Amino acid sequence: MSVLVETSAGDIVIDLLVDYAPKMSENFVKLCKVKYYNFAPIHSIQKSFSLQTGDPLGPMSAQSDGGTSIWGLLSGDPRDKTFPALFHPKLKHVERGTVSMATAPHPSDPELRVAGSQFIITLGDNTDYLDGKAAIFGKVVEGFDVLEKINDAIVDERGHPLVDIRIKHTVVLDDPYPDPAGLREPSSSPAPTKAQLATVRIAEGEELLDEDASEEAAALAERRRKEREAAAQALTLEMMGDLPFAEVKPPENVLFVCKLNPVTTDEDLELIFSRFGKILSCEVIRDRKTGDSLQYAFIEYDDKQSCEDAYAKMDSVLIDDRRIHVDFSQSVSKLSDVWRSETNTKRKRAGGGRGGGWGGVNELEKWRKYRNEYDAPDDNEDYEMVHDVEEMRGQ
């Protein structure tokens, strides 16, 4: 005999152990049949230990009576609200997904424990602490991922989930018990009562909105972090002289072409790309030592529109039996070279054309870890070596 429990976290299928716990199985399946558990909150989550539910209002509601058995629900007699819970000696809380009725001592007989409607599902293995306190009547056979999701829910200091996790619906897949007198199965799932709606903290729909907002905020924060990191790196390069200024951007009229055939030359490439507009420069990048093509090139057009037209038409085109890839250039090396040349020229002019120092300025000197040979002292210097006083004594 099985019952499908639909929750806001997902679906759980519970097999009932009717041979070992017939009375508790009957109580549970009949409560599910009359939709007694609909909208009941999962009101207690002990991480990697257990979850508890089954009270239609939950303990946070002042109107809650803790729940009632099917017989108390049908008769309305407070004496039928609970029934004696039987603990089968072979049933132990040894595995995750064990389902048991929550019990409490009988007011007049502490040795006798009684159950009502609330039940517990274990979220971890070896939860034998519950033996003798919760009476086992079933086990979860499907929906362990849902148990994992509930186990990871954020809870307050009392174990109440901050975002509502509720039983939405229950479906009895197999019921071998005859219906008790007065039981009427509703034709449709009943709507939550006003008292149940008053217990909502953060509803399921609000949870989704909050998750989306959190994801957007996280994405925005990550994007800003990357922007700050890029700006800091650019500023470092500017201070080192590798970039003219931190906000430098690649030119919009330069294309980057890669996956070229090694035999493709500058002239071939310029001839092919010249149909889109006037080309200012076309250079296949080559190895400095061997002169072999590195199979990529930069093409600079006279205007931005020609560059965009070439980008739209030439990507994946076959040139010399190779499908090339075309993209807008992200390199600023040419801009940096132009800026560096102009800056050094200005420094030389400021130095009167004497060409001294570094960059044409006498007061500047390029830092060197090791001095070159031409920096060695001349032979006509006052001294070439330094001797200790003890070494010079007697000479």
mmCIF file of C-alpha atoms in Angstrom:
data_model
loop_
_atom_site.group_PDB
_atom_site.id
_atom_site.type_symbol
_atom_site.label_atom_id
_atom_site.label_comp_id
_atom_site.label_asym_id
_atom_site.label_seq_id
_atom_site.Cartn_x
_atom_site.Cartn_y
_atom_site.Cartn_z
ATOM 1 C CA MET A 1 0.000 0.000 0.000
ATOM 2 C CA SER A 2 1.435 3.366 -1.050
ATOM 3 C CA VAL A 3 0.644 7.061 -0.733
ATOM 4 C CA LEU A 4 1.910 9.920 -2.899
ATOM 5 C CA VAL A 5 2.613 13.067 -0.886
ATOM 6 C CA GLU A 6 2.951 16.170 -3.074
ATOM 7 C CA THR A 7 4.916 18.946 -1.342
ATOM 8 C CA SER A 8 6.096 22.373 -2.445
ATOM 9 C CA ALA A 9 9.602 20.869 -2.552
ATOM 10 C CA GLY A 10 8.589 17.890 -4.727
ATOM 11 C CA ASP A 11 6.808 14.534 -4.618
ATOM 12 C CA ILE A 12 7.424 11.760 -2.089
ATOM 13 C CA VAL A 13 6.073 8.188 -2.350
ATOM 14 C CA ILE A 14 5.624 6.331 0.949
ATOM 15 C CA ASP A 15 5.120 2.565 1.221
ATOM 16 C CA LEU A 16 3.088 1.629 4.337
ATOM 17 C CA LEU A 17 4.121 -1.358 6.459
ATOM 18 C CA VAL A 18 0.592 -2.677 6.977
ATOM 19 C CA ASP A 19 1.746 -6.048 8.321
ATOM 20 C CA TYR A 20 3.792 -4.462 11.117
ATOM 21 C CA ALA A 21 1.755 -1.317 11.869
ATOM 22 C CA PRO A 22 -1.832 -1.840 10.652
ATOM 23 C CA LYS A 23 -3.552 0.660 12.944
ATOM 24 C CA MET A 24 -1.140 3.513 12.205
ATOM 25 C CA SER A 25 -1.156 2.713 8.483
ATOM 26 C CA GLU A 26 -4.952 2.850 8.436
ATOM 27 C CA ASN A 27 -4.967 6.182 10.298
ATOM 28 C CA PHE A 28 -2.439 7.709 7.892
ATOM 29 C CA VAL A 29 -4.058 6.480 4.682
ATOM 30 C CA LYS A 30 -7.539 7.630 5.737
ATOM 31 C CA LEU A 31 -6.251 11.096 6.734
ATOM 32 C CA CYS A 32 -4.599 11.310 3.299
ATOM 33 C CA LYS A 33 -7.836 10.185 1.654
ATOM 34 C CA VAL A 34 -9.910 12.986 3.207
ATOM 35 C CA LYS A 35 -7.102 15.525 2.345
ATOM 36 C CA TYR A 36 -6.561 16.321 6.012
ATOM 37 C CA TYR A 37 -2.864 17.034 5.372
ATOM 38 C CA ASN A 38 -3.467 19.504 2.538
ATOM 39 C CA PHE A 39 -1.559 22.783 3.158
ATOM 40 C CA ALA A 40 -0.041 21.384 6.362
ATOM 41 C CA PRO A 41 3.387 22.962 6.934
ATOM 42 C CA ILE A 42 6.606 21.049 7.475
ATOM 43 C CA HIS A 43 7.128 22.816 10.762
ATOM 44 C CA SER A 44 10.286 21.237 12.114
ATOM 45 C CA ILE A 45 13.485 20.355 10.274
ATOM 46 C CA GLN A 46 16.470 18.956 12.148
ATOM 47 C CA LYS A 47 19.315 18.888 9.635
ATOM 48 C CA SER A 48 20.441 15.369 8.674
ATOM 49 C CA PHE A 49 18.069 14.005 11.345
ATOM 50 C CA SER A 50 14.337 14.416 10.698
ATOM 51 C CA LEU A 51 11.418 16.523 9.487
ATOM 52 C CA GLN A 52 8.024 16.702 11.159
ATOM 53 C CA THR A 53 4.609 17.601 9.736
ATOM 54 C CA GLY A 54 0.971 16.490 9.896
ATOM 55 C CA ASP A 55 -0.562 19.368 11.872
ATOM 56 C CA PRO A 56 -2.839 21.302 9.454
ATOM 57 C CA LEU A 57 -1.969 24.597 11.172
ATOM 58 C CA GLY A 58 1.431 23.906 12.700
ATOM 59 C CA PRO A 59 2.683 24.814 16.185
ATOM 60 C CA MET A 60 3.216 28.463 15.242
ATOM 61 C CA SER A 61 -0.550 29.005 15.087
ATOM 62 C CA ALA A 62 -2.358 29.832 18.347
ATOM 63 C CA GLN A 63 -5.398 27.966 16.998
ATOM 64 C CA SER A 64 -3.538 24.691 16.483
ATOM 65 C CA ASP A 65 -4.721 21.662 18.462
ATOM 66 C CA GLY A 66 -1.761 19.537 17.341
ATOM 67 C CA GLY A 67 -3.791 17.475 14.897
ATOM 68 C CA THR A 68 -6.190 14.569 15.329
ATOM 69 C CA SER A 69 -6.552 10.964 14.228
ATOM 70 C CA ILE A 70 -9.056 9.961 11.562
ATOM 71 C CA TRP A 71 -11.422 8.616 14.247
ATOM 72 C CA GLY A 72 -11.362 11.836 16.206
ATOM 73 C CA LEU A 73 -11.883 13.809 13.005
ATOM 74 C CA LEU A 74 -14.973 11.774 12.078
ATOM 75 C CA SER A 75 -16.548 11.578 15.542
ATOM 76 C CA GLY A 76 -15.578 14.993 16.894
ATOM 77 C CA ASP A 77 -15.011 13.334 20.277
ATOM 78 C CA PRO A 78 -11.809 14.614 21.996
ATOM 79 C CA ARG A 79 -11.277 11.112 23.420
ATOM 80 C CA ASP A 80 -10.789 9.788 19.869
ATOM 81 C CA LYS A 81 -8.249 12.464 18.986
ATOM 82 C CA THR A 82 -5.373 10.080 19.736
ATOM 83 C CA PHE A 83 -4.942 6.309 19.790
ATOM 84 C CA PRO A 84 -2.355 3.961 21.335
ATOM 85 C CA ALA A 85 0.850 3.726 19.303
ATOM 86 C CA LEU A 86 2.348 0.256 18.938
ATOM 87 C CA PHE A 87 6.118 -0.163 18.542
ATOM 88 C CA HIS A 88 7.049 -3.266 16.576
ATOM 89 C CA PRO A 89 10.368 -4.707 17.839
ATOM 90 C CA LYS A 90 11.634 -5.358 14.299
ATOM 91 C CA LEU A 91 11.165 -1.760 13.130
ATOM 92 C CA LYS A 92 14.088 0.570 13.903
ATOM 93 C CA HIS A 93 15.156 4.024 12.698
ATOM 94 C CA VAL A 94 18.276 2.840 10.892
ATOM 95 C CA GLU A 95 17.936 4.390 7.421
ATOM 96 C CA ARG A 96 17.021 7.661 5.796
ATOM 97 C CA GLY A 97 13.382 7.925 4.715
ATOM 98 C CA THR A 98 11.908 6.005 7.645
ATOM 99 C CA VAL A 99 8.339 7.248 8.297
ATOM 100 C CA SER A 100 6.896 7.137 11.806
ATOM 101 C CA MET A 101 4.062 8.673 13.831
ATOM 102 C CA ALA A 102 5.050 11.281 16.392
ATOM 103 C CA THR A 103 3.921 10.136 19.819
ATOM 104 C CA ALA A 104 3.450 11.610 23.285
ATOM 105 C CA PRO A 105 2.937 10.024 26.722
ATOM 106 C CA HIS A 106 -0.686 9.397 27.687
ATOM 107 C CA PRO A 107 -1.781 11.920 30.374
ATOM 108 C CA SER A 108 -2.907 9.178 32.790
ATOM 109 C CA ASP A 109 -0.354 6.501 31.874
ATOM 110 C CA PRO A 110 3.223 7.712 31.128
ATOM 111 C CA GLU A 111 4.188 4.213 29.975
ATOM 112 C CA LEU A 112 1.625 4.373 27.170
ATOM 113 C CA ARG A 113 2.362 6.559 24.158
ATOM 114 C CA VAL A 114 -0.362 7.851 21.865
ATOM 115 C CA ALA A 115 -0.360 9.135 18.276
ATOM 116 C CA GLY A 116 -2.609 11.516 16.368
ATOM 117 C CA SER A 117 -1.877 12.895 12.892
ATOM 118 C CA GLN A 118 1.688 14.222 13.036
ATOM 119 C CA PHE A 119 4.392 12.119 11.444
ATOM 120 C CA ILE A 120 8.181 12.167 11.089
ATOM 121 C CA ILE A 121 10.472 11.315 8.164
ATOM 122 C CA THR A 122 14.140 10.731 8.930
ATOM 123 C CA LEU A 123 16.711 12.757 6.934
ATOM 124 C CA GLY A 124 19.736 10.714 7.945
ATOM 125 C CA ASP A 125 20.864 7.193 8.798
ATOM 126 C CA ASN A 126 21.116 5.681 12.282
ATOM 127 C CA THR A 127 18.573 7.961 13.929
ATOM 128 C CA ASP A 128 17.961 5.396 16.652
ATOM 129 C CA TYR A 129 17.262 8.193 19.135
ATOM 130 C CA LEU A 130 13.695 8.067 17.797
ATOM 131 C CA ASP A 131 13.229 4.394 18.687
ATOM 132 C CA GLY A 132 10.553 4.149 21.381
ATOM 133 C CA LYS A 133 9.513 7.780 20.790
ATOM 134 C CA ALA A 134 8.218 7.614 17.211
ATOM 135 C CA ALA A 135 6.266 4.597 15.950
ATOM 136 C CA ILE A 136 7.377 3.409 12.495
ATOM 137 C CA PHE A 137 4.666 2.620 9.940
ATOM 138 C CA GLY A 138 6.278 3.263 6.517
ATOM 139 C CA LYS A 139 9.304 4.139 4.420
ATOM 140 C CA VAL A 140 10.055 6.495 1.543
ATOM 141 C CA VAL A 141 10.611 4.651 -1.746
ATOM 142 C CA GLU A 142 10.713 7.639 -4.116
ATOM 143 C CA GLY A 143 11.633 11.290 -3.610
ATOM 144 C CA PHE A 144 14.976 11.142 -1.809
ATOM 145 C CA ASP A 145 16.068 14.204 -3.792
ATOM 146 C CA VAL A 146 13.109 16.025 -2.231
ATOM 147 C CA LEU A 147 14.277 14.962 1.229
ATOM 148 C CA GLU A 148 17.709 16.355 0.364
ATOM 149 C CA LYS A 149 16.160 19.654 -0.691
ATOM 150 C CA ILE A 150 14.148 19.875 2.532
ATOM 151 C CA ASN A 151 17.257 18.985 4.538
ATOM 152 C CA ASP A 152 19.091 21.950 2.963
ATOM 153 C CA ALA A 153 16.294 24.443 3.735
ATOM 154 C CA ILE A 154 17.172 27.503 5.826
ATOM 155 C CA VAL A 155 15.548 27.281 9.255
ATOM 156 C CA ASP A 156 15.341 29.442 12.371
ATOM 157 C CA GLU A 157 16.582 28.494 15.838
ATOM 158 C CA ARG A 158 13.461 26.349 16.426
ATOM 159 C CA GLY A 159 13.821 24.420 13.172
ATOM 160 C CA HIS A 160 10.978 26.231 11.391
ATOM 161 C CA PRO A 161 11.749 26.792 7.669
ATOM 162 C CA LEU A 162 12.017 30.491 6.836
ATOM 163 C CA VAL A 163 10.348 29.800 3.483
ATOM 164 C CA ASP A 164 7.168 27.722 3.681
ATOM 165 C CA ILE A 165 7.435 24.038 2.742
ATOM 166 C CA ARG A 166 3.937 22.560 2.725
ATOM 167 C CA ILE A 167 2.051 19.429 1.774
ATOM 168 C CA LYS A 168 0.037 20.412 -1.283
ATOM 169 C CA HIS A 169 -1.870 17.231 -1.953
ATOM 170 C CA THR A 170 -2.029 13.548 -1.048
ATOM 171 C CA VAL A 171 -3.003 10.693 -3.354
ATOM 172 C CA VAL A 172 -3.749 7.196 -2.019
ATOM 173 C CA LEU A 173 -2.307 4.747 -4.541
ATOM 174 C CA ASP A 174 -3.616 1.624 -2.793
ATOM 175 C CA ASP A 175 -6.032 1.329 0.141
ATOM 176 C CA PRO A 176 -6.886 -2.148 1.504
ATOM 177 C CA TYR A 177 -8.887 -0.811 4.471
ATOM 178 C CA PRO A 178 -12.670 -0.315 4.433
ATOM 179 C CA ASP A 179 -13.737 3.272 5.059
ATOM 180 C CA PRO A 180 -14.963 3.966 8.617
ATOM 181 C CA ALA A 181 -18.511 5.228 9.057
ATOM 182 C CA GLY A 182 -18.944 8.843 8.141
ATOM 183 C CA LEU A 183 -15.876 9.111 5.892
ATOM 184 C CA ARG A 184 -16.488 11.130 2.743
ATOM 185 C CA GLU A 185 -13.700 11.563 0.246
ATOM 186 C CA PRO A 186 -13.772 15.100 -1.227
ATOM 187 C CA SER A 187 -14.329 15.288 -4.983
ATOM 188 C CA SER A 188 -11.540 17.840 -5.352
ATOM 189 C CA SER A 189 -8.657 19.148 -3.328
ATOM 190 C CA PRO A 190 -10.046 21.640 -0.762
ATOM 191 C CA ALA A 191 -8.758 25.212 -0.640
ATOM 192 C CA PRO A 192 -6.705 26.327 2.391
ATOM 193 C CA THR A 193 -8.768 27.643 5.282
ATOM 194 C CA LYS A 194 -8.464 31.199 6.578
ATOM 195 C CA ALA A 195 -6.619 29.896 9.643
ATOM 196 C CA GLN A 196 -4.131 28.046 7.421
ATOM 197 C CA LEU A 197 -3.516 31.095 5.230
ATOM 198 C CA ALA A 198 -2.783 33.113 8.370
ATOM 199 C CA THR A 199 0.214 30.826 9.080
ATOM 200 C CA VAL A 200 2.029 31.700 5.824
ATOM 201 C CA ARG A 201 5.452 33.253 6.406
ATOM 202 C CA ILE A 202 7.101 33.398 2.984
ATOM 203 C CA ALA A 203 4.976 31.689 0.348
ATOM 204 C CA GLU A 204 6.290 29.419 -2.388
ATOM 205 C CA GLY A 205 5.731 32.014 -5.150
ATOM 206 C CA GLU A 206 7.537 34.663 -3.128
ATOM 207 C CA GLU A 207 10.393 32.240 -2.666
ATOM 208 C CA LEU A 208 10.856 31.986 -6.419
ATOM 209 C CA LEU A 209 10.858 35.751 -6.784
ATOM 210 C CA ASP A 210 13.370 36.072 -3.991
ATOM 211 C CA GLU A 211 15.585 33.413 -5.576
ATOM 212 C CA ASP A 212 15.485 35.197 -8.921
ATOM 213 C CA ALA A 213 16.288 38.498 -7.249
ATOM 214 C CA SER A 214 19.135 36.874 -5.350
ATOM 215 C CA GLU A 215 20.523 35.358 -8.546
ATOM 216 C CA GLU A 216 20.317 38.713 -10.313
ATOM 217 C CA ALA A 217 21.988 40.455 -7.390
ATOM 218 C CA ALA A 218 24.716 37.813 -7.302
ATOM 219 C CA ALA A 219 25.284 38.124 -11.061
ATOM 220 C CA LEU A 220 25.421 41.920 -10.790
ATOM 221 C CA ALA A 221 27.884 41.742 -7.894
ATOM 222 C CA GLU A 222 30.080 39.302 -9.826
ATOM 223 C CA ARG A 223 30.013 41.537 -12.904
ATOM 224 C CA ARG A 224 30.987 44.572 -10.838
ATOM 225 C CA ARG A 225 33.784 42.597 -9.188
ATOM 226 C CA LYS A 226 35.194 41.634 -12.571
ATOM 227 C CA GLU A 227 34.937 45.231 -13.777
ATOM 228 C CA ARG A 228 36.819 46.485 -10.709
ATOM 229 C CA GLU A 229 39.464 43.813 -11.176
ATOM 230 C CA ALA A 230 39.889 44.707 -14.861
ATOM 231 C CA ALA A 231 40.131 48.412 -14.014
ATOM 232 C CA ALA A 232 42.788 47.705 -11.380
ATOM 233 C CA GLN A 233 44.813 45.614 -13.845
ATOM 234 C CA ALA A 234 44.500 48.306 -16.513
ATOM 235 C CA LEU A 235 45.674 50.941 -14.036
ATOM 236 C CA THR A 236 48.674 48.780 -13.166
ATOM 237 C CA LEU A 237 49.567 48.472 -16.858
ATOM 238 C CA GLU A 238 49.192 52.225 -17.265
ATOM 239 C CA MET A 239 51.579 52.848 -14.349
ATOM 240 C CA MET A 240 54.071 50.414 -15.881
ATOM 241 C CA GLY A 241 53.839 52.209 -19.211
ATOM 242 C CA ASP A 242 52.340 49.251 -21.094
ATOM 243 C CA LEU A 243 49.061 51.131 -21.689
ATOM 244 C CA PRO A 244 48.680 54.820 -22.631
ATOM 245 C CA PHE A 245 45.740 55.138 -20.229
ATOM 246 C CA ALA A 246 43.633 52.713 -18.186
ATOM 247 C CA GLU A 247 40.418 53.312 -20.150
ATOM 248 C CA VAL A 248 42.009 52.524 -23.516
ATOM 249 C CA LYS A 249 39.733 50.577 -25.876
ATOM 250 C CA PRO A 250 40.601 48.567 -28.992
ATOM 251 C CA PRO A 251 40.049 50.395 -32.303
ATOM 252 C CA GLU A 252 36.720 49.760 -34.017
ATOM 253 C CA ASN A 253 38.204 49.632 -37.539
ATOM 254 C CA VAL A 254 40.612 46.711 -37.016
ATOM 255 C CA LEU A 255 39.812 43.044 -37.673
ATOM 256 C CA PHE A 256 41.499 40.020 -36.153
ATOM 257 C CA VAL A 257 41.819 37.067 -38.557
ATOM 258 C CA CYS A 258 43.005 33.657 -37.383
ATOM 259 C CA LYS A 259 43.236 29.986 -38.500
ATOM 260 C CA LEU A 260 45.084 31.100 -41.623
ATOM 261 C CA ASN A 261 46.984 28.742 -43.881
ATOM 262 C CA PRO A 262 50.739 29.234 -43.284
ATOM 263 C CA VAL A 263 51.183 29.957 -46.999
ATOM 264 C CA THR A 264 48.760 32.924 -46.980
ATOM 265 C CA THR A 265 50.653 36.215 -47.369
ATOM 266 C CA ASP A 266 49.873 39.823 -46.520
ATOM 267 C CA GLU A 267 49.229 40.608 -50.189
ATOM 268 C CA ASP A 268 46.785 37.684 -50.589
ATOM 269 C CA LEU A 269 44.835 38.713 -47.521
ATOM 270 C CA GLU A 270 44.738 42.385 -48.485
ATOM 271 C CA LEU A 271 43.494 41.535 -51.971
ATOM 272 C CA ILE A 272 40.647 39.394 -50.590
ATOM 273 C CA PHE A 273 39.525 41.856 -47.897
ATOM 274 C CA SER A 274 39.944 45.026 -49.983
ATOM 275 C CA ARG A 275 36.521 44.574 -51.614
ATOM 276 C CA PHE A 276 34.874 45.824 -48.419
ATOM 277 C CA GLY A 277 36.710 49.144 -48.287
ATOM 278 C CA LYS A 278 40.034 50.918 -48.189
ATOM 279 C CA ILE A 279 42.659 49.027 -46.166
ATOM 280 C CA LEU A 280 45.257 51.062 -44.279
ATOM 281 C CA SER A 281 47.355 48.083 -43.220
ATOM 282 C CA CYS A 282 47.249 44.290 -43.468
ATOM 283 C CA GLU A 283 49.833 42.284 -41.569
ATOM 284 C CA VAL A 284 50.210 38.550 -41.114
ATOM 285 C CA ILE A 285 52.008 38.072 -37.783
ATOM 286 C CA ARG A 286 55.199 36.048 -38.148
ATOM 287 C CA ASP A 287 57.800 34.479 -35.897
ATOM 288 C CA ARG A 288 60.659 36.936 -35.326
ATOM 289 C CA LYS A 289 63.387 34.359 -35.711
ATOM 290 C CA THR A 290 62.131 32.028 -38.430
ATOM 291 C CA GLY A 291 59.768 34.344 -40.278
ATOM 292 C CA ASP A 292 57.111 31.610 -40.361
ATOM 293 C CA SER A 293 53.477 32.664 -40.260
ATOM 294 C CA LEU A 294 51.787 32.345 -36.870
ATOM 295 C CA GLN A 295 48.526 31.944 -38.803
ATOM 296 C CA TYR A 296 46.797 35.106 -37.627
ATOM 297 C CA ALA A 297 46.691 38.680 -38.907
ATOM 298 C CA PHE A 298 45.382 42.200 -38.265
ATOM 299 C CA ILE A 299 43.567 44.181 -40.952
ATOM 300 C CA GLU A 300 43.003 47.917 -40.439
ATOM 301 C CA TYR A 301 40.298 49.616 -42.499
ATOM 302 C CA ASP A 302 39.893 53.299 -43.208
ATOM 303 C CA ASP A 303 36.445 53.387 -41.574
ATOM 304 C CA LYS A 304 34.345 51.433 -39.080
ATOM 305 C CA GLN A 305 31.595 50.458 -41.563
ATOM 306 C CA SER A 306 34.011 48.629 -43.862
ATOM 307 C CA CYS A 307 35.317 46.704 -40.863
ATOM 308 C CA GLU A 308 31.790 45.646 -39.843
ATOM 309 C CA ASP A 309 30.928 44.574 -43.398
ATOM 310 C CA ALA A 310 34.046 42.413 -43.615
ATOM 311 C CA TYR A 311 33.274 40.872 -40.221
ATOM 312 C CA ALA A 312 29.729 39.965 -41.308
ATOM 313 C CA LYS A 313 30.780 38.398 -44.623
ATOM 314 C CA MET A 314 34.176 36.779 -44.092
ATOM 315 C CA ASP A 315 33.817 34.600 -40.989
ATOM 316 C CA SER A 316 34.288 30.869 -41.834
ATOM 317 C CA VAL A 317 35.245 31.689 -45.442
ATOM 318 C CA LEU A 318 37.627 29.236 -47.149
ATOM 319 C CA ILE A 319 41.033 30.788 -47.953
ATOM 320 C CA ASP A 320 43.865 28.578 -49.209
ATOM 321 C CA ASP A 321 41.937 25.470 -48.122
ATOM 322 C CA ARG A 322 41.506 26.783 -44.571
ATOM 323 C CA ARG A 323 38.288 28.098 -42.972
ATOM 324 C CA ILE A 324 39.318 31.321 -41.327
ATOM 325 C CA HIS A 325 37.777 32.917 -38.254
ATOM 326 C CA VAL A 326 37.185 36.684 -38.195
ATOM 327 C CA ASP A 327 36.482 38.841 -35.155
ATOM 328 C CA PHE A 328 36.900 42.422 -34.056
ATOM 329 C CA SER A 329 40.363 43.075 -32.695
ATOM 330 C CA GLN A 330 40.811 43.322 -28.949
ATOM 331 C CA SER A 331 44.458 44.343 -29.182
ATOM 332 C CA VAL A 332 45.613 47.795 -28.114
ATOM 333 C CA SER A 333 49.306 47.147 -28.740
ATOM 334 C CA LYS A 334 49.388 49.385 -31.816
ATOM 335 C CA LEU A 335 47.802 52.247 -29.895
ATOM 336 C CA SER A 336 50.315 51.714 -27.120
ATOM 337 C CA ASP A 337 53.244 51.747 -29.583
ATOM 338 C CA VAL A 338 52.020 54.982 -31.152
ATOM 339 C CA TRP A 339 51.537 56.596 -27.753
ATOM 340 C CA ARG A 340 54.946 55.400 -26.527
ATOM 341 C CA SER A 341 56.715 56.708 -29.636
ATOM 342 C CA GLU A 342 55.009 60.082 -29.423
ATOM 343 C CA THR A 343 55.749 60.381 -25.703
ATOM 344 C CA ASN A 344 59.417 59.507 -26.134
ATOM 345 C CA THR A 345 59.693 61.996 -29.024
ATOM 346 C CA LYS A 346 58.283 64.752 -26.811
ATOM 347 C CA ARG A 347 60.764 63.859 -24.062
ATOM 348 C CA LYS A 348 63.665 64.042 -26.490
ATOM 349 C CA ARG A 349 62.535 67.454 -27.656
ATOM 350 C CA ALA A 350 62.239 68.557 -24.041
ATOM 351 C CA GLY A 351 65.800 67.334 -23.450
ATOM 352 C CA GLY A 352 67.113 69.555 -26.228
ATOM 353 C CA GLY A 353 67.785 66.697 -28.594
ATOM 354 C CA ARG A 354 70.813 65.574 -26.613
ATOM 355 C CA GLY A 355 69.460 62.058 -26.322
ATOM 356 C CA GLY A 356 70.710 61.539 -22.774
ATOM 357 C CA GLY A 357 69.098 59.458 -20.048
ATOM 358 C CA TRP A 358 65.996 57.371 -20.619
ATOM 359 C CA GLY A 359 63.401 58.525 -23.121
ATOM 360 C CA GLY A 360 65.522 61.570 -23.967
ATOM 361 C CA VAL A 361 65.505 62.966 -20.435
ATOM 362 C CA ASN A 362 68.835 63.072 -18.576
ATOM 363 C CA GLU A 363 67.220 62.796 -15.153
ATOM 364 C CA LEU A 364 65.587 59.434 -16.052
ATOM 365 C CA GLU A 365 67.447 56.148 -16.156
ATOM 366 C CA LYS A 366 66.093 52.770 -17.222
ATOM 367 C CA TRP A 367 66.252 50.325 -14.330
ATOM 368 C CA ARG A 368 68.515 47.358 -14.924
ATOM 369 C CA LYS A 369 68.943 44.378 -12.670
ATOM 370 C CA TYR A 370 72.482 43.824 -13.970
ATOM 371 C CA ARG A 371 74.643 46.556 -15.401
ATOM 372 C CA ASN A 372 75.947 46.045 -18.928
ATOM 373 C CA GLU A 373 79.642 45.924 -19.787
ATOM 374 C CA TYR A 374 79.644 49.471 -21.061
ATOM 375 C CA ASP A 375 78.731 50.607 -17.562
ATOM 376 C CA ALA A 376 82.027 49.285 -16.146
ATOM 377 C CA PRO A 377 84.453 52.004 -14.825
ATOM 378 C CA ASP A 378 87.118 53.295 -17.205
ATOM 379 C CA ASP A 379 90.810 52.450 -16.709
ATOM 380 C CA ASN A 380 91.618 56.066 -15.937
ATOM 381 C CA GLU A 381 89.345 56.127 -12.886
ATOM 382 C CA ASP A 382 91.028 56.880 -9.547
ATOM 383 C CA TYR A 383 90.881 53.244 -8.468
ATOM 384 C CA GLU A 384 89.799 49.926 -9.806
ATOM 385 C CA MET A 385 89.815 47.825 -6.640
ATOM 386 C CA VAL A 386 89.155 48.344 -2.967
ATOM 387 C CA HIS A 387 91.503 46.648 -0.466
ATOM 388 C CA ASP A 388 91.119 46.014 3.217
ATOM 389 C CA VAL A 389 93.499 47.812 5.641
ATOM 390 C CA GLU A 390 95.035 44.486 6.745
ATOM 391 C CA GLU A 391 95.787 43.600 3.107
ATOM 392 C CA MET A 392 97.644 46.907 2.517
ATOM 393 C CA ARG A 393 99.746 46.708 5.673
ATOM 394 C CA GLY A 394 103.466 46.297 4.872
ATOM 395 C CA GLN A 395 103.054 47.136 1.179
#
